[in-house]
Protein backbone atom coordinates (compact mmCIF):
# COMPACT_ATOMS: atom_id res chain seq x y z
CA UNK A 1 27.91 77.78 5.89
CA UNK A 2 25.42 74.93 5.53
CA UNK A 3 26.12 71.28 5.05
CA UNK A 4 26.52 70.19 1.45
CA UNK A 5 25.61 66.75 0.16
CA UNK A 6 28.65 64.92 -1.16
CA UNK A 7 28.77 63.18 -4.53
CA UNK A 8 27.21 59.71 -4.58
CA UNK A 9 30.62 58.17 -5.24
CA UNK A 10 31.96 59.61 -1.97
CA UNK A 11 31.02 57.21 0.83
CA UNK A 12 30.32 58.87 4.15
CA UNK A 13 28.39 58.88 7.38
CA UNK A 14 25.38 61.23 7.35
CA UNK A 15 26.08 64.69 8.69
CA UNK A 16 29.85 64.37 8.55
CA UNK A 17 30.55 66.55 5.52
CA UNK A 18 31.15 70.22 5.02
CA UNK A 19 32.02 71.90 1.71
CA UNK A 20 35.47 73.13 0.93
CA UNK A 21 36.10 76.75 1.90
CA UNK A 22 37.77 79.14 -0.48
CA UNK A 23 40.15 80.89 1.86
CA UNK A 24 41.37 84.43 1.48
CA UNK A 25 44.94 85.14 2.67
CA UNK A 26 43.84 85.65 6.28
CA UNK A 27 44.16 82.42 8.26
CA UNK A 28 41.27 80.85 10.13
CA UNK A 29 41.74 81.21 13.88
CA UNK A 30 40.83 77.62 14.70
CA UNK A 31 41.79 74.13 13.72
CA UNK A 32 41.78 73.86 9.95
CA UNK A 33 43.23 72.34 6.86
CA UNK A 34 44.70 74.63 4.28
CA UNK A 35 45.29 73.27 0.81
CA UNK A 36 47.55 75.66 -1.06
CA UNK A 37 47.12 74.89 -4.70
CA UNK A 38 48.28 76.31 -7.97
CA UNK A 39 45.17 76.34 -10.08
CA UNK A 40 41.96 74.42 -10.69
CA UNK A 41 43.28 72.73 -13.81
CA UNK A 42 46.25 71.22 -11.97
CA UNK A 43 44.73 70.33 -8.59
CA UNK A 44 41.38 69.01 -7.47
CA UNK A 45 39.21 72.00 -6.66
CA UNK A 46 36.07 71.00 -4.75
CA UNK A 47 36.68 68.31 -2.17
CA UNK A 48 34.45 67.13 0.67
CA UNK A 49 35.91 65.88 3.91
CA UNK A 50 34.68 64.19 7.06
CA UNK A 51 34.57 66.52 10.06
CA UNK A 52 33.46 66.36 13.67
CA UNK A 53 30.11 68.16 14.01
CA UNK A 54 29.93 67.40 17.73
CA UNK A 55 32.88 69.68 18.44
CA UNK A 56 32.27 73.35 19.16
CA UNK A 57 35.04 74.36 16.74
CA UNK A 58 35.45 71.62 14.15
CA UNK A 59 38.18 71.52 11.58
CA UNK A 60 37.56 72.83 8.10
CA UNK A 61 38.99 72.09 4.69
CA UNK A 62 40.09 75.21 2.86
CA UNK A 63 41.94 76.20 -0.29
CA UNK A 64 44.09 79.08 -1.44
CA UNK A 65 45.02 79.65 -5.08
CA UNK A 66 48.63 80.80 -4.67
CA UNK A 67 48.82 82.01 -8.27
CA UNK A 68 46.37 84.71 -7.14
CA UNK A 69 47.51 85.16 -3.53
CA UNK A 70 51.24 84.92 -4.24
CA UNK A 71 52.24 86.41 -0.90
CA UNK A 72 50.67 83.42 0.89
CA UNK A 73 52.69 80.98 -1.21
CA UNK A 74 55.86 82.93 -0.53
CA UNK A 75 55.13 83.17 3.19
CA UNK A 76 54.77 79.41 3.57
CA UNK A 77 57.48 78.55 0.99
CA UNK A 78 55.15 76.67 -1.32
CA UNK A 79 57.16 75.13 -4.18
CA UNK A 80 54.97 72.22 -5.28
CA UNK A 81 51.28 71.62 -5.85
CA UNK A 82 49.16 70.70 -4.12
CA UNK A 83 50.77 71.39 -0.75
CA UNK A 84 48.65 70.34 2.22
CA UNK A 85 49.26 72.08 5.55
CA UNK A 86 47.70 71.66 8.97
CA UNK A 87 47.01 74.76 11.06
CA UNK A 88 45.90 74.81 14.68
CA UNK A 89 44.37 78.05 15.91
CA UNK A 90 46.13 80.00 13.19
CA UNK A 91 49.56 78.43 13.75
CA UNK A 92 51.25 76.52 10.91
CA UNK A 93 51.93 73.16 12.59
CA UNK A 94 53.24 70.98 9.77
CA UNK A 95 52.98 69.93 6.13
CA UNK A 96 51.14 66.72 5.25
CA UNK A 97 52.59 65.33 1.99
CA UNK A 98 50.96 61.93 2.50
CA UNK A 99 47.37 63.26 2.32
CA UNK A 100 46.63 62.60 -1.34
CA UNK A 101 43.29 60.77 -1.15
CA UNK A 102 39.92 61.26 0.50
CA UNK A 103 40.53 58.13 2.59
CA UNK A 104 43.77 59.51 4.03
CA UNK A 105 42.17 62.90 4.71
CA UNK A 106 39.21 61.31 6.48
CA UNK A 107 41.50 59.09 8.55
CA UNK A 108 43.53 62.10 9.61
CA UNK A 109 40.46 64.21 10.41
CA UNK A 110 38.99 61.43 12.53
CA UNK A 111 42.16 61.43 14.62
CA UNK A 112 40.97 64.60 16.35
CA UNK A 113 37.23 63.97 16.55
CA UNK A 114 37.69 63.75 20.30
CA UNK A 115 38.15 67.17 21.99
CA UNK A 116 41.02 65.68 24.01
CA UNK A 117 43.02 64.60 20.99
CA UNK A 118 45.13 66.37 18.40
CA UNK A 119 46.31 65.01 15.07
CA UNK A 120 49.68 63.33 15.12
CA UNK A 121 52.51 64.92 13.20
CA UNK A 122 53.36 63.09 9.97
CA UNK A 123 56.47 60.92 9.79
CA UNK A 124 59.68 62.72 8.73
CA UNK A 125 59.64 63.34 4.98
CA UNK A 126 61.78 61.17 2.76
CA UNK A 127 65.02 62.74 1.60
CA UNK A 128 64.49 64.41 -1.75
CA UNK A 129 66.39 63.25 -4.83
CA UNK A 130 68.31 66.52 -4.88
CA UNK A 131 69.38 66.02 -1.26
CA UNK A 132 70.50 62.43 -1.85
CA UNK A 133 74.21 62.12 -2.78
CA UNK A 134 74.61 60.83 -6.33
CA UNK A 135 76.43 61.48 -9.60
CA UNK A 136 73.41 63.29 -11.07
CA UNK A 137 73.98 67.03 -11.44
CA UNK A 138 70.93 68.90 -10.11
CA UNK A 139 70.51 72.17 -11.97
CA UNK A 140 68.23 75.19 -11.79
CA UNK A 141 67.43 78.29 -13.80
CA UNK A 142 70.51 80.04 -12.42
CA UNK A 143 73.11 77.50 -13.61
CA UNK A 144 71.44 75.27 -16.22
CA UNK A 145 72.76 76.84 -19.42
CA UNK A 146 76.34 77.26 -18.25
CA UNK A 147 76.45 73.70 -16.96
CA UNK A 148 75.22 72.00 -20.14
CA UNK A 149 77.49 74.17 -22.33
CA UNK A 150 80.52 72.58 -20.66
CA UNK A 151 79.57 69.01 -21.61
CA UNK A 152 79.67 67.38 -25.01
CA UNK A 153 76.84 65.05 -24.04
CA UNK A 154 74.20 66.10 -21.51
CA UNK A 155 71.06 64.08 -20.88
CA UNK A 156 68.73 66.17 -18.74
CA UNK A 157 65.69 64.86 -16.89
CA UNK A 158 63.02 67.51 -16.29
CA UNK A 159 60.77 66.23 -13.52
CA UNK A 160 58.29 66.92 -10.73
CA UNK A 161 58.89 65.26 -7.34
CA UNK A 162 55.27 64.10 -7.07
CA UNK A 163 55.20 62.47 -10.51
CA UNK A 164 54.91 58.62 -10.34
CA UNK A 165 56.69 58.08 -13.69
CA UNK A 166 59.52 60.33 -12.52
CA UNK A 167 59.88 58.35 -9.30
CA UNK A 168 60.14 55.15 -11.34
CA UNK A 169 62.84 56.60 -13.60
CA UNK A 170 65.00 58.19 -10.89
CA UNK A 171 66.88 55.07 -9.67
CA UNK A 172 67.73 53.99 -13.23
CA UNK A 173 68.80 57.47 -14.26
CA UNK A 174 70.93 57.72 -11.10
CA UNK A 175 72.63 54.38 -11.79
CA UNK A 176 73.44 55.45 -15.35
CA UNK A 177 75.01 58.67 -14.03
CA UNK A 178 77.15 56.64 -11.64
CA UNK A 179 78.44 54.44 -14.47
CA UNK A 180 79.61 57.46 -16.48
CA UNK A 181 80.81 59.65 -13.60
CA UNK A 182 84.49 59.40 -14.66
CA UNK A 183 83.77 60.62 -18.20
CA UNK A 184 84.29 64.37 -18.11
CA UNK A 185 82.48 64.90 -21.41
CA UNK A 186 79.23 63.45 -20.08
CA UNK A 187 76.68 64.63 -17.56
CA UNK A 188 73.37 63.23 -16.44
CA UNK A 189 71.48 66.21 -15.06
CA UNK A 190 68.08 66.86 -13.50
CA UNK A 191 65.83 69.89 -13.14
CA UNK A 192 62.95 70.05 -10.65
CA UNK A 193 60.34 71.97 -12.65
CA UNK A 194 58.27 72.77 -9.54
CA UNK A 195 61.07 74.62 -7.78
CA UNK A 196 61.42 78.42 -7.83
CA UNK A 197 62.02 79.86 -11.29
CA UNK A 198 62.62 76.43 -12.81
CA UNK A 199 59.06 76.33 -14.08
CA UNK A 200 59.86 79.04 -16.64
CA UNK A 201 63.07 77.25 -17.62
CA UNK A 202 61.15 74.03 -18.22
CA UNK A 203 58.64 75.83 -20.44
CA UNK A 204 61.50 77.34 -22.44
CA UNK A 205 62.98 73.87 -22.92
CA UNK A 206 59.72 72.50 -24.29
CA UNK A 207 58.65 70.48 -21.27
CA UNK A 208 54.96 69.60 -21.54
CA UNK A 209 54.85 66.55 -19.28
CA UNK A 210 56.90 64.71 -16.70
CA UNK A 211 59.40 63.31 -17.00
CA UNK A 212 60.88 64.87 -20.15
CA UNK A 213 64.41 63.92 -21.22
CA UNK A 214 66.36 66.32 -23.44
CA UNK A 215 69.74 65.66 -25.00
CA UNK A 216 72.14 68.60 -25.43
CA UNK A 217 75.47 68.86 -27.24
CA UNK A 218 77.63 71.59 -25.71
CA UNK A 219 74.48 73.41 -24.60
CA UNK A 220 72.62 73.08 -27.90
CA UNK A 221 69.37 71.14 -27.81
CA UNK A 222 69.58 68.17 -30.18
CA UNK A 223 66.61 65.91 -29.48
CA UNK A 224 64.17 64.57 -26.95
CA UNK A 225 65.12 61.18 -25.61
CA UNK A 226 62.23 58.78 -26.12
CA UNK A 227 63.94 55.49 -25.39
CA UNK A 228 63.54 53.01 -22.57
CA UNK A 229 63.50 54.59 -19.10
CA UNK A 230 65.41 51.78 -17.47
CA UNK A 231 69.13 51.66 -16.72
CA UNK A 232 69.79 49.90 -20.03
CA UNK A 233 68.06 52.62 -22.01
CA UNK A 234 69.87 55.51 -20.34
CA UNK A 235 73.30 53.87 -20.51
CA UNK A 236 72.79 52.51 -24.03
CA UNK A 237 71.91 55.97 -25.31
CA UNK A 238 75.12 57.46 -23.94
CA UNK A 239 77.28 54.52 -25.09
CA UNK A 240 76.01 54.99 -28.63
CA UNK A 241 77.03 58.66 -28.53
CA UNK A 242 80.49 57.85 -27.20
CA UNK A 243 80.79 55.10 -29.80
CA UNK A 244 80.17 57.63 -32.55
CA UNK A 245 82.78 59.90 -31.00
CA UNK A 246 85.34 57.10 -31.17
CA UNK A 247 84.46 56.34 -34.79
CA UNK A 248 85.09 59.98 -35.71
CA UNK A 249 88.47 59.91 -33.96
CA UNK A 250 89.49 56.77 -35.83
CA UNK A 251 88.34 58.23 -39.15
CA UNK A 252 90.36 61.41 -38.59
CA UNK A 253 93.48 59.37 -37.82
CA UNK A 254 92.99 57.38 -41.02
CA UNK A 255 92.72 60.57 -43.03
CA UNK A 256 96.06 61.89 -41.71
């Protein structure tokens, strides 16, 4: 494959760019990048990357559409998009979640431009929200409906781990859940829409962007929460609901 000229906005050194390869399920038997992506409308499709033309077997940047080649996605347990993996001579070495820009990719590729060097493994990944102990109930397609049916007030955050707005909301949502953890009629729940069959669940619940907050009353959808995404907004919303509950109790007692 010949060398392709990169876009003018992509700064480079002459001769250091190769076009992205569209990879079939078979792995390349040499050093390579493999970007496993969902589809062109969700992930950047044609990317150029700096390589090492002096090496006999330089690295390559490749892509697999795992909505077409589903067996590849299943084999490598791909649950989010894009997922960037590094392969060395056909062996899956590690996942590279921090490579999200051309600068980071170039920096990583340059780390093995010497035949005597190999790229360094990325730092250990941060603990996911679901893996972090908290009072938020993490639900999936298998237990979502039963869980929200049991609670009078359920505020559910539908999110994607890579979403910046979701990351900003998580600590505030988690704090609100902690404040109401003793109230058995309330649950603050979360659904990772990129995980397994949760994508279909999120579509069924009307999720069109991340994060989406839905309020349910004993499992019945009532409204989308559109208030402030800080701790005050999440706690204030639930306090107003519990306040109405108390008013109804008082009114019933007065009617007796």
